[in-house]
Structure formats: C-alpha cells, structure tokens
Short mmCIF file of C-alpha atoms in Angstrom, two decimals:
data_model
loop_
_atom_site.label_atom_id
_atom_site.label_comp_id
_atom_site.label_asym_id
_atom_site.label_seq_id
_atom_site.Cartn_x
_atom_site.Cartn_y
_atom_site.Cartn_z
CA MET A 1 5.74 7.47 17.79
CA ALA A 2 2.62 9.21 18.04
CA ILE A 3 0.75 10.02 14.77
CA ASP A 4 -0.40 13.56 14.19
CA ASN A 5 -4.08 14.09 14.67
CA THR A 6 -4.55 16.40 11.46
CA PRO A 7 -7.76 15.77 9.39
CA MET A 8 -6.98 13.73 6.44
CA LEU A 9 -8.35 10.76 4.40
CA VAL A 10 -6.19 7.68 5.02
CA PRO A 11 -6.39 4.34 2.80
CA HIS A 12 -6.44 1.29 5.11
CA LEU A 13 -5.27 -1.88 3.40
CA VAL A 14 -6.03 -5.60 4.73
CA VAL A 15 -3.54 -7.85 3.12
CA ASP A 16 -2.00 -11.55 3.69
CA ASP A 17 1.37 -11.03 5.09
CA ALA A 18 1.58 -7.24 6.09
CA ALA A 19 5.06 -7.39 7.21
CA ALA A 20 6.15 -8.55 3.58
CA ALA A 21 3.77 -5.65 2.12
CA LEU A 22 5.66 -3.20 4.32
CA ASP A 23 8.96 -4.46 3.18
CA PHE A 24 7.58 -4.21 -0.43
CA TYR A 25 6.19 -0.67 -0.37
CA THR A 26 9.41 0.41 1.31
CA LYS A 27 11.47 -1.00 -1.57
CA ALA A 28 9.02 -0.26 -4.31
CA PHE A 29 7.62 3.22 -3.44
CA GLY A 30 9.85 4.72 -0.89
CA ALA A 31 7.37 4.04 1.98
CA GLU A 32 8.70 5.14 5.49
CA GLU A 33 7.40 2.94 8.16
CA MET A 34 6.13 4.70 11.03
CA VAL A 35 4.24 1.94 13.38
CA ARG A 36 4.41 -1.84 13.15
CA MET A 37 2.16 -3.33 15.87
CA PRO A 38 2.13 -7.12 16.21
CA GLY A 39 -1.09 -8.81 17.29
CA PRO A 40 -2.10 -12.50 17.98
CA GLY A 41 0.22 -14.99 16.42
CA GLY A 42 2.57 -12.37 15.34
CA LYS A 43 0.61 -11.02 12.59
CA LEU A 44 0.28 -7.41 12.23
CA ILE A 45 -2.99 -5.95 13.71
CA HIS A 46 -1.84 -2.32 12.66
CA ALA A 47 0.87 -0.63 10.76
CA CYS A 48 1.39 2.80 9.35
CA MET A 49 3.56 4.05 6.84
CA GLN A 50 3.93 7.43 5.04
CA ILE A 51 4.34 7.39 1.12
CA ASN A 52 4.97 10.48 -0.81
CA GLY A 53 3.82 12.59 2.44
CA SER A 54 0.45 10.65 2.80
CA LEU A 55 -0.17 8.10 5.42
CA VAL A 56 -1.31 4.43 4.52
CA PHE A 57 -2.62 2.11 7.13
CA LEU A 58 -2.31 -1.58 6.82
CA ASN A 59 -2.82 -4.66 8.75
CA ASP A 60 -3.06 -8.55 8.21
CA ASP A 61 -6.23 -10.37 7.74
CA PHE A 62 -8.15 -11.12 11.07
CA PRO A 63 -11.39 -12.88 10.19
CA GLU A 64 -11.64 -13.75 13.91
CA PHE A 65 -12.33 -10.10 14.55
CA ASN A 66 -14.83 -9.72 11.40
CA ASP A 67 -17.40 -12.32 12.25
CA GLY A 68 -15.36 -14.84 10.77
CA LYS A 69 -14.99 -13.19 7.31
CA SER A 70 -11.91 -12.30 5.54
CA SER A 71 -11.24 -8.83 4.33
CA THR A 72 -8.45 -9.26 1.85
CA PRO A 73 -9.20 -8.31 -1.78
CA PRO A 74 -8.89 -12.00 -3.04
CA ALA A 75 -11.60 -13.15 -0.57
CA LEU A 76 -13.68 -10.15 -1.60
CA GLY A 77 -13.38 -10.99 -5.12
CA GLY A 78 -11.30 -7.91 -5.99
CA THR A 79 -11.16 -4.31 -4.96
CA SER A 80 -12.41 -1.24 -6.53
CA VAL A 81 -9.84 0.94 -5.03
CA THR A 82 -6.59 2.24 -6.71
CA ILE A 83 -3.82 4.31 -5.17
CA HIS A 84 -2.05 6.87 -7.34
CA LEU A 85 1.40 8.10 -6.58
CA GLN A 86 2.36 11.27 -8.15
CA GLY A 87 5.42 13.27 -8.29
CA PRO A 88 8.68 13.93 -10.15
CA ASP A 89 11.06 11.31 -11.81
CA VAL A 90 8.14 9.19 -13.11
CA GLU A 91 10.35 6.87 -15.00
CA GLY A 92 12.61 6.39 -11.91
CA ARG A 93 9.61 5.76 -9.57
CA PHE A 94 8.19 3.18 -12.03
CA GLN A 95 11.61 1.42 -12.47
CA ARG A 96 12.16 1.26 -8.72
CA ALA A 97 8.66 -0.53 -8.23
CA LEU A 98 9.68 -2.92 -10.97
CA ASP A 99 13.17 -3.56 -9.39
CA ALA A 100 11.24 -4.49 -6.05
CA GLY A 101 9.19 -6.95 -7.89
CA ALA A 102 6.09 -5.14 -9.00
CA THR A 103 4.47 -6.44 -12.27
CA VAL A 104 3.57 -4.08 -14.99
CA VAL A 105 -0.34 -3.82 -15.61
CA ASN A 106 -0.17 -0.79 -17.99
CA PRO A 107 3.09 0.26 -19.41
CA LEU A 108 4.30 3.90 -18.53
CA GLU A 109 3.22 5.99 -21.44
CA ASP A 110 2.15 9.65 -21.97
CA GLN A 111 -1.75 9.83 -21.72
CA PHE A 112 -4.19 11.96 -23.62
CA TRP A 113 -4.78 14.02 -20.19
CA GLY A 114 -1.36 15.14 -20.25
CA ASP A 115 0.32 12.87 -17.46
CA ARG A 116 2.94 10.24 -18.04
CA TYR A 117 1.15 7.41 -16.49
CA GLY A 118 1.40 3.50 -15.92
CA VAL A 119 0.15 0.84 -13.50
CA VAL A 120 1.85 -1.66 -11.49
#
C-alpha cells in the first residue's frame, strides 16, 4: 500500500523486536499496521502503522547500517521523546494498554491542566 505524501511530522521508533512491538501497539493502542518490510535476517527494516489517525514508523535496530552503533533507547541511555494518545474513553484506552501488557508509570488521574492523564 502506498503511503500518502501529505506533509506531516512522523515519529520513527527504533526498537529491539519490531515485529513484537507492532503486535503490542495493535493490542494496546489500536494501531493499524500499514507496512511491514523485512530486511536482513528477517528483522524489520521498515514498518508503518497508524494510531489515532497519525502515522508512526518503526524498525528493528541495525547497527551495521549506523557505523556499528545501536540506536535503541537502552543503547542510547534513554530517550527524551514521549508520545501522547488523545481521544475519548480515556479509561477504556488506558485499560486496553494494561490488558495488552503495558505497565503503569503514572496512574490515570484528573490533572490540574484539565485533562484525565496517565502514563504507561
């Protein structure tokens, strides 16, 4: 399936076991998988999913294509990026993520800025 070339900002995640991550994002956040492109050794060199109407790119770590350096958050000592999912039925969405195996970082609570917000 060709991807529309509409101008937008698309987060691109580098992870260990991208196939498992795609499956998790589908269960936890209702992601719709659009592209799954295997690369060397069966690892995913590119994948595209849509979550809540937004595209997210994803691939396995390929240090051999990055001057021998890993690009995953653990290899980089963490990440400064967070991704927010916004929409109706916050409790249902939060519970869906937990049911898929997500871990609560911050419980779902009403916040001073007016949103009901939690972190998994």
